[in-house]
mmCIF file with all atom_site columns, C-alpha atoms in Angstrom:
data_model
loop_
_atom_site.group_PDB
_atom_site.id
_atom_site.type_symbol
_atom_site.label_atom_id
_atom_site.label_alt_id
_atom_site.label_comp_id
_atom_site.label_asym_id
_atom_site.label_entity_id
_atom_site.label_seq_id
_atom_site.pdbx_PDB_ins_code
_atom_site.Cartn_x
_atom_site.Cartn_y
_atom_site.Cartn_z
_atom_site.occupancy
_atom_site.B_iso_or_equiv
_atom_site.pdbx_formal_charge
_atom_site.auth_seq_id
_atom_site.auth_comp_id
_atom_site.auth_asym_id
_atom_site.auth_atom_id
_atom_site.pdbx_PDB_model_num
ATOM 1   C CA . GLN G 1 1   ? 304.600 263.321 101.017 1.00 77.00 ? 203 GLN G CA 1
ATOM 2   C CA . VAL G 1 2   ? 304.549 264.619 97.486  1.00 85.00 ? 204 VAL G CA 1
ATOM 3   C CA . GLN G 1 3   ? 307.865 266.298 96.519  1.00 91.00 ? 205 GLN G CA 1
ATOM 4   C CA . LEU G 1 4   ? 307.195 269.684 94.737  1.00 95.00 ? 206 LEU G CA 1
ATOM 5   C CA . VAL G 1 5   ? 309.784 271.928 92.896  1.00 96.00 ? 207 VAL G CA 1
ATOM 6   C CA . GLU G 1 6   ? 308.471 274.997 91.506  1.00 97.00 ? 208 GLU G CA 1
ATOM 7   C CA . SER G 1 7   ? 310.282 277.173 88.594  1.00 97.00 ? 209 SER G CA 1
ATOM 8   C CA . GLY G 1 8   ? 309.425 280.114 86.391  1.00 98.00 ? 210 GLY G CA 1
ATOM 9   C CA . GLY G 1 9   ? 309.496 282.905 88.750  1.00 98.00 ? 211 GLY G CA 1
ATOM 10  C CA . GLY G 1 10  ? 311.364 286.316 87.908  1.00 98.00 ? 212 GLY G CA 1
ATOM 11  C CA . SER G 1 11  ? 310.929 289.991 87.522  1.00 98.00 ? 213 SER G CA 1
ATOM 12  C CA . VAL G 1 12  ? 308.606 291.259 84.841  1.00 98.00 ? 214 VAL G CA 1
ATOM 13  C CA . GLN G 1 13  ? 307.048 294.818 84.021  1.00 98.00 ? 215 GLN G CA 1
ATOM 14  C CA . ALA G 1 14  ? 303.393 295.235 84.875  1.00 98.00 ? 216 ALA G CA 1
ATOM 15  C CA . GLY G 1 15  ? 301.454 294.017 82.079  1.00 98.00 ? 217 GLY G CA 1
ATOM 16  C CA . GLY G 1 16  ? 303.842 291.082 81.253  1.00 98.00 ? 218 GLY G CA 1
ATOM 17  C CA . SER G 1 17  ? 303.342 287.412 81.734  1.00 98.00 ? 219 SER G CA 1
ATOM 18  C CA . LEU G 1 18  ? 305.149 284.554 83.221  1.00 98.00 ? 220 LEU G CA 1
ATOM 19  C CA . ARG G 1 19  ? 304.564 280.691 83.308  1.00 98.00 ? 221 ARG G CA 1
ATOM 20  C CA . LEU G 1 20  ? 305.360 279.109 86.665  1.00 98.00 ? 222 LEU G CA 1
ATOM 21  C CA . SER G 1 21  ? 305.978 275.231 86.620  1.00 98.00 ? 223 SER G CA 1
ATOM 22  C CA . CYS G 1 22  ? 305.792 272.999 89.313  1.00 97.00 ? 224 CYS G CA 1
ATOM 23  C CA . ALA G 1 23  ? 307.438 269.598 89.038  1.00 95.00 ? 225 ALA G CA 1
ATOM 24  C CA . ALA G 1 24  ? 306.084 266.856 91.147  1.00 92.00 ? 226 ALA G CA 1
ATOM 25  C CA . SER G 1 25  ? 307.326 263.267 91.958  1.00 87.00 ? 227 SER G CA 1
ATOM 26  C CA . ARG G 1 26  ? 305.643 260.598 90.812  1.00 68.00 ? 228 ARG G CA 1
ATOM 27  C CA . HIS G 1 27  ? 304.351 259.729 94.387  1.00 67.00 ? 229 HIS G CA 1
ATOM 28  C CA . THR G 1 28  ? 300.808 261.425 93.786  1.00 68.00 ? 230 THR G CA 1
ATOM 29  C CA . TYR G 1 29  ? 298.568 258.796 95.102  1.00 71.00 ? 231 TYR G CA 1
ATOM 30  C CA . ASN G 1 30  ? 295.577 260.085 96.191  1.00 84.00 ? 232 ASN G CA 1
ATOM 31  C CA . VAL G 1 31  ? 296.224 263.689 95.518  1.00 89.00 ? 233 VAL G CA 1
ATOM 32  C CA . TYR G 1 32  ? 292.478 265.241 95.422  1.00 91.00 ? 234 TYR G CA 1
ATOM 33  C CA . PHE G 1 33  ? 293.866 268.833 94.345  1.00 94.00 ? 235 PHE G CA 1
ATOM 34  C CA . MET G 1 34  ? 296.704 270.790 93.123  1.00 95.00 ? 236 MET G CA 1
ATOM 35  C CA . GLY G 1 35  ? 297.231 274.510 93.802  1.00 97.00 ? 237 GLY G CA 1
ATOM 36  C CA . TRP G 1 36  ? 298.928 277.572 93.570  1.00 98.00 ? 238 TRP G CA 1
ATOM 37  C CA . PHE G 1 37  ? 299.254 279.655 96.594  1.00 98.00 ? 239 PHE G CA 1
ATOM 38  C CA . ARG G 1 38  ? 301.078 282.860 97.149  1.00 98.00 ? 240 ARG G CA 1
ATOM 39  C CA . GLN G 1 39  ? 302.133 285.083 99.911  1.00 98.00 ? 241 GLN G CA 1
ATOM 40  C CA . ALA G 1 40  ? 303.550 288.742 99.711  1.00 98.00 ? 242 ALA G CA 1
ATOM 41  C CA . SER G 1 41  ? 305.783 290.417 102.403 1.00 96.00 ? 243 SER G CA 1
ATOM 42  C CA . GLY G 1 42  ? 304.045 291.099 105.472 1.00 96.00 ? 244 GLY G CA 1
ATOM 43  C CA . LYS G 1 43  ? 300.631 289.608 104.486 1.00 97.00 ? 245 LYS G CA 1
ATOM 44  C CA . GLU G 1 44  ? 298.931 286.299 105.031 1.00 97.00 ? 246 GLU G CA 1
ATOM 45  C CA . ARG G 1 45  ? 298.998 283.538 102.515 1.00 97.00 ? 247 ARG G CA 1
ATOM 46  C CA . GLU G 1 46  ? 296.325 283.170 99.817  1.00 97.00 ? 248 GLU G CA 1
ATOM 47  C CA . GLY G 1 47  ? 295.080 280.872 97.323  1.00 98.00 ? 249 GLY G CA 1
ATOM 48  C CA . VAL G 1 48  ? 295.741 281.747 93.844  1.00 98.00 ? 250 VAL G CA 1
ATOM 49  C CA . ALA G 1 49  ? 294.440 278.750 91.832  1.00 98.00 ? 251 ALA G CA 1
ATOM 50  C CA . ALA G 1 50  ? 293.591 275.359 92.264  1.00 98.00 ? 252 ALA G CA 1
ATOM 51  C CA . ILE G 1 51  ? 292.679 272.027 90.033  1.00 96.00 ? 253 ILE G CA 1
ATOM 52  C CA . PHE G 1 52  ? 290.816 269.390 90.618  1.00 94.00 ? 254 PHE G CA 1
ATOM 53  C CA . THR G 1 53  ? 293.334 266.315 89.487  1.00 91.00 ? 255 THR G CA 1
ATOM 54  C CA . GLY G 1 54  ? 290.628 263.638 88.942  1.00 88.00 ? 256 GLY G CA 1
ATOM 55  C CA . GLY G 1 55  ? 288.961 265.943 85.943  1.00 89.00 ? 257 GLY G CA 1
ATOM 56  C CA . GLY G 1 56  ? 290.744 269.150 85.426  1.00 92.00 ? 258 GLY G CA 1
ATOM 57  C CA . ARG G 1 57  ? 288.301 271.792 86.708  1.00 95.00 ? 259 ARG G CA 1
ATOM 58  C CA . PRO G 1 58  ? 289.779 275.051 87.926  1.00 97.00 ? 260 PRO G CA 1
ATOM 59  C CA . TYR G 1 59  ? 289.258 277.374 90.264  1.00 97.00 ? 261 TYR G CA 1
ATOM 60  C CA . TYR G 1 60  ? 290.832 280.792 90.878  1.00 98.00 ? 262 TYR G CA 1
ATOM 61  C CA . ALA G 1 61  ? 290.733 283.459 93.378  1.00 98.00 ? 263 ALA G CA 1
ATOM 62  C CA . ALA G 1 62  ? 288.850 286.361 92.577  1.00 97.00 ? 264 ALA G CA 1
ATOM 63  C CA . SER G 1 63  ? 291.796 288.747 92.094  1.00 97.00 ? 265 SER G CA 1
ATOM 64  C CA . VAL G 1 64  ? 293.332 286.679 89.351  1.00 98.00 ? 266 VAL G CA 1
ATOM 65  C CA . LYS G 1 65  ? 290.085 285.180 87.481  1.00 98.00 ? 267 LYS G CA 1
ATOM 66  C CA . GLY G 1 66  ? 290.683 285.879 84.066  1.00 98.00 ? 268 GLY G CA 1
ATOM 67  C CA . ARG G 1 67  ? 294.615 286.756 84.126  1.00 98.00 ? 269 ARG G CA 1
ATOM 68  C CA . PHE G 1 68  ? 295.745 283.393 85.385  1.00 98.00 ? 270 PHE G CA 1
ATOM 69  C CA . THR G 1 69  ? 295.272 279.953 84.076  1.00 98.00 ? 271 THR G CA 1
ATOM 70  C CA . ILE G 1 70  ? 295.856 276.606 85.905  1.00 98.00 ? 272 ILE G CA 1
ATOM 71  C CA . SER G 1 71  ? 296.677 273.276 84.223  1.00 97.00 ? 273 SER G CA 1
ATOM 72  C CA . GLN G 1 72  ? 298.358 270.139 84.688  1.00 95.00 ? 274 GLN G CA 1
ATOM 73  C CA . ASP G 1 73  ? 299.962 267.588 82.451  1.00 93.00 ? 275 ASP G CA 1
ATOM 74  C CA . ILE G 1 74  ? 299.084 264.262 84.053  1.00 87.00 ? 276 ILE G CA 1
ATOM 75  C CA . ALA G 1 75  ? 301.433 262.635 81.762  1.00 87.00 ? 277 ALA G CA 1
ATOM 76  C CA . THR G 1 76  ? 304.726 264.439 82.996  1.00 90.00 ? 278 THR G CA 1
ATOM 77  C CA . ASN G 1 77  ? 303.231 265.211 87.089  1.00 90.00 ? 279 ASN G CA 1
ATOM 78  C CA . THR G 1 78  ? 303.821 268.962 86.268  1.00 94.00 ? 280 THR G CA 1
ATOM 79  C CA . LEU G 1 79  ? 301.562 271.605 87.445  1.00 96.00 ? 281 LEU G CA 1
ATOM 80  C CA . TYR G 1 80  ? 301.422 275.065 85.312  1.00 98.00 ? 282 TYR G CA 1
ATOM 81  C CA . LEU G 1 81  ? 300.483 278.788 86.208  1.00 98.00 ? 283 LEU G CA 1
ATOM 82  C CA . GLU G 1 82  ? 300.265 280.778 83.310  1.00 98.00 ? 284 GLU G CA 1
ATOM 83  C CA . MET G 1 83  ? 299.915 284.521 84.402  1.00 98.00 ? 285 MET G CA 1
ATOM 84  C CA . ASN G 1 84  ? 299.017 287.402 82.031  1.00 98.00 ? 286 ASN G CA 1
ATOM 85  C CA . SER G 1 85  ? 298.337 290.987 82.575  1.00 98.00 ? 287 SER G CA 1
ATOM 86  C CA . LEU G 1 86  ? 300.869 291.022 85.847  1.00 98.00 ? 288 LEU G CA 1
ATOM 87  C CA . LYS G 1 87  ? 300.070 293.342 88.152  1.00 98.00 ? 289 LYS G CA 1
ATOM 88  C CA . PRO G 1 88  ? 302.381 294.938 91.107  1.00 98.00 ? 290 PRO G CA 1
ATOM 89  C CA . GLU G 1 89  ? 300.031 293.623 93.412  1.00 97.00 ? 291 GLU G CA 1
ATOM 90  C CA . ASP G 1 90  ? 300.972 289.960 92.007  1.00 98.00 ? 292 ASP G CA 1
ATOM 91  C CA . THR G 1 91  ? 304.403 290.224 93.633  1.00 98.00 ? 293 THR G CA 1
ATOM 92  C CA . ALA G 1 92  ? 304.614 287.393 96.053  1.00 98.00 ? 294 ALA G CA 1
ATOM 93  C CA . MET G 1 93  ? 306.716 284.358 96.750  1.00 98.00 ? 295 MET G CA 1
ATOM 94  C CA . TYR G 1 94  ? 304.736 281.157 94.788  1.00 98.00 ? 296 TYR G CA 1
ATOM 95  C CA . TYR G 1 95  ? 304.127 278.285 95.869  1.00 98.00 ? 297 TYR G CA 1
ATOM 96  C CA . CYS G 1 96  ? 302.909 274.890 94.919  1.00 97.00 ? 298 CYS G CA 1
ATOM 97  C CA . ALA G 1 97  ? 300.955 272.276 96.704  1.00 96.00 ? 299 ALA G CA 1
ATOM 98  C CA . ALA G 1 98  ? 299.335 269.149 96.942  1.00 95.00 ? 300 ALA G CA 1
ATOM 99  C CA . LYS G 1 99  ? 295.798 268.107 98.777  1.00 94.00 ? 301 LYS G CA 1
ATOM 100 C CA . ARG G 1 100 ? 295.956 264.688 99.909  1.00 88.00 ? 302 ARG G CA 1
ATOM 101 C CA . LYS G 1 101 ? 292.883 264.929 102.087 1.00 83.00 ? 303 LYS G CA 1
ATOM 102 C CA . ALA G 1 102 ? 289.362 264.679 101.046 1.00 77.00 ? 304 ALA G CA 1
ATOM 103 C CA . TYR G 1 103 ? 288.002 267.081 103.612 1.00 81.00 ? 305 TYR G CA 1
ATOM 104 C CA . GLY G 1 104 ? 288.368 271.003 103.902 1.00 84.00 ? 306 GLY G CA 1
ATOM 105 C CA . SER G 1 105 ? 287.620 273.547 100.962 1.00 90.00 ? 307 SER G CA 1
ATOM 106 C CA . ILE G 1 106 ? 289.421 274.120 97.871  1.00 92.00 ? 308 ILE G CA 1
ATOM 107 C CA . TRP G 1 107 ? 291.822 276.091 99.558  1.00 94.00 ? 309 TRP G CA 1
ATOM 108 C CA . GLU G 1 108 ? 292.338 274.341 102.802 1.00 94.00 ? 310 GLU G CA 1
ATOM 109 C CA . GLU G 1 109 ? 294.046 271.146 104.252 1.00 93.00 ? 311 GLU G CA 1
ATOM 110 C CA . TYR G 1 110 ? 296.949 271.130 101.636 1.00 94.00 ? 312 TYR G CA 1
ATOM 111 C CA . THR G 1 111 ? 299.720 268.959 102.961 1.00 91.00 ? 313 THR G CA 1
ATOM 112 C CA . ASP G 1 112 ? 302.761 269.163 100.547 1.00 93.00 ? 314 ASP G CA 1
ATOM 113 C CA . TRP G 1 113 ? 304.317 272.141 99.695  1.00 96.00 ? 315 TRP G CA 1
ATOM 114 C CA . GLY G 1 114 ? 307.222 273.272 97.378  1.00 97.00 ? 316 GLY G CA 1
ATOM 115 C CA . GLN G 1 115 ? 310.122 275.681 98.465  1.00 97.00 ? 317 GLN G CA 1
ATOM 116 C CA . GLY G 1 116 ? 308.306 278.483 96.272  1.00 98.00 ? 318 GLY G CA 1
ATOM 117 C CA . THR G 1 117 ? 309.386 280.789 93.360  1.00 98.00 ? 319 THR G CA 1
ATOM 118 C CA . GLN G 1 118 ? 309.761 284.683 93.541  1.00 98.00 ? 320 GLN G CA 1
ATOM 119 C CA . VAL G 1 119 ? 307.557 286.743 91.210  1.00 98.00 ? 321 VAL G CA 1
ATOM 120 C CA . THR G 1 120 ? 308.274 290.276 90.837  1.00 98.00 ? 322 THR G CA 1
ATOM 121 C CA . VAL G 1 121 ? 306.366 293.143 89.166  1.00 98.00 ? 323 VAL G CA 1
ATOM 122 C CA . SER G 1 122 ? 307.372 296.442 88.735  1.00 97.00 ? 324 SER G CA 1
ATOM 123 C CA . SER G 1 123 ? 305.761 299.297 87.454  1.00 90.00 ? 325 SER G CA 1
#
């Protein structure tokens, strides 16, 4: 499996920004998508942003479109999530994930997961 370690979470005021990073091991053979997911207390996990590793095309949940930007640095095997104009409803544990399967939707069948990094937005 791909080893993933998230960092960059923290507590910010509404309207603030954070950049999350996900350091991946070099064992990234046949990773089709990388994604960011989040799970708030008492709620189901949801996909936030994903990127097609073969070309860098991004995908976003409607709730974060225009505010978040996903990117990847192939040279360093690092995934990023730039989070701007943060809202209290963005508060959640954020997870980095890798999709090594060729089937399923953009948000399904992710096989490798990081431990998560907490993002708390106050207002």
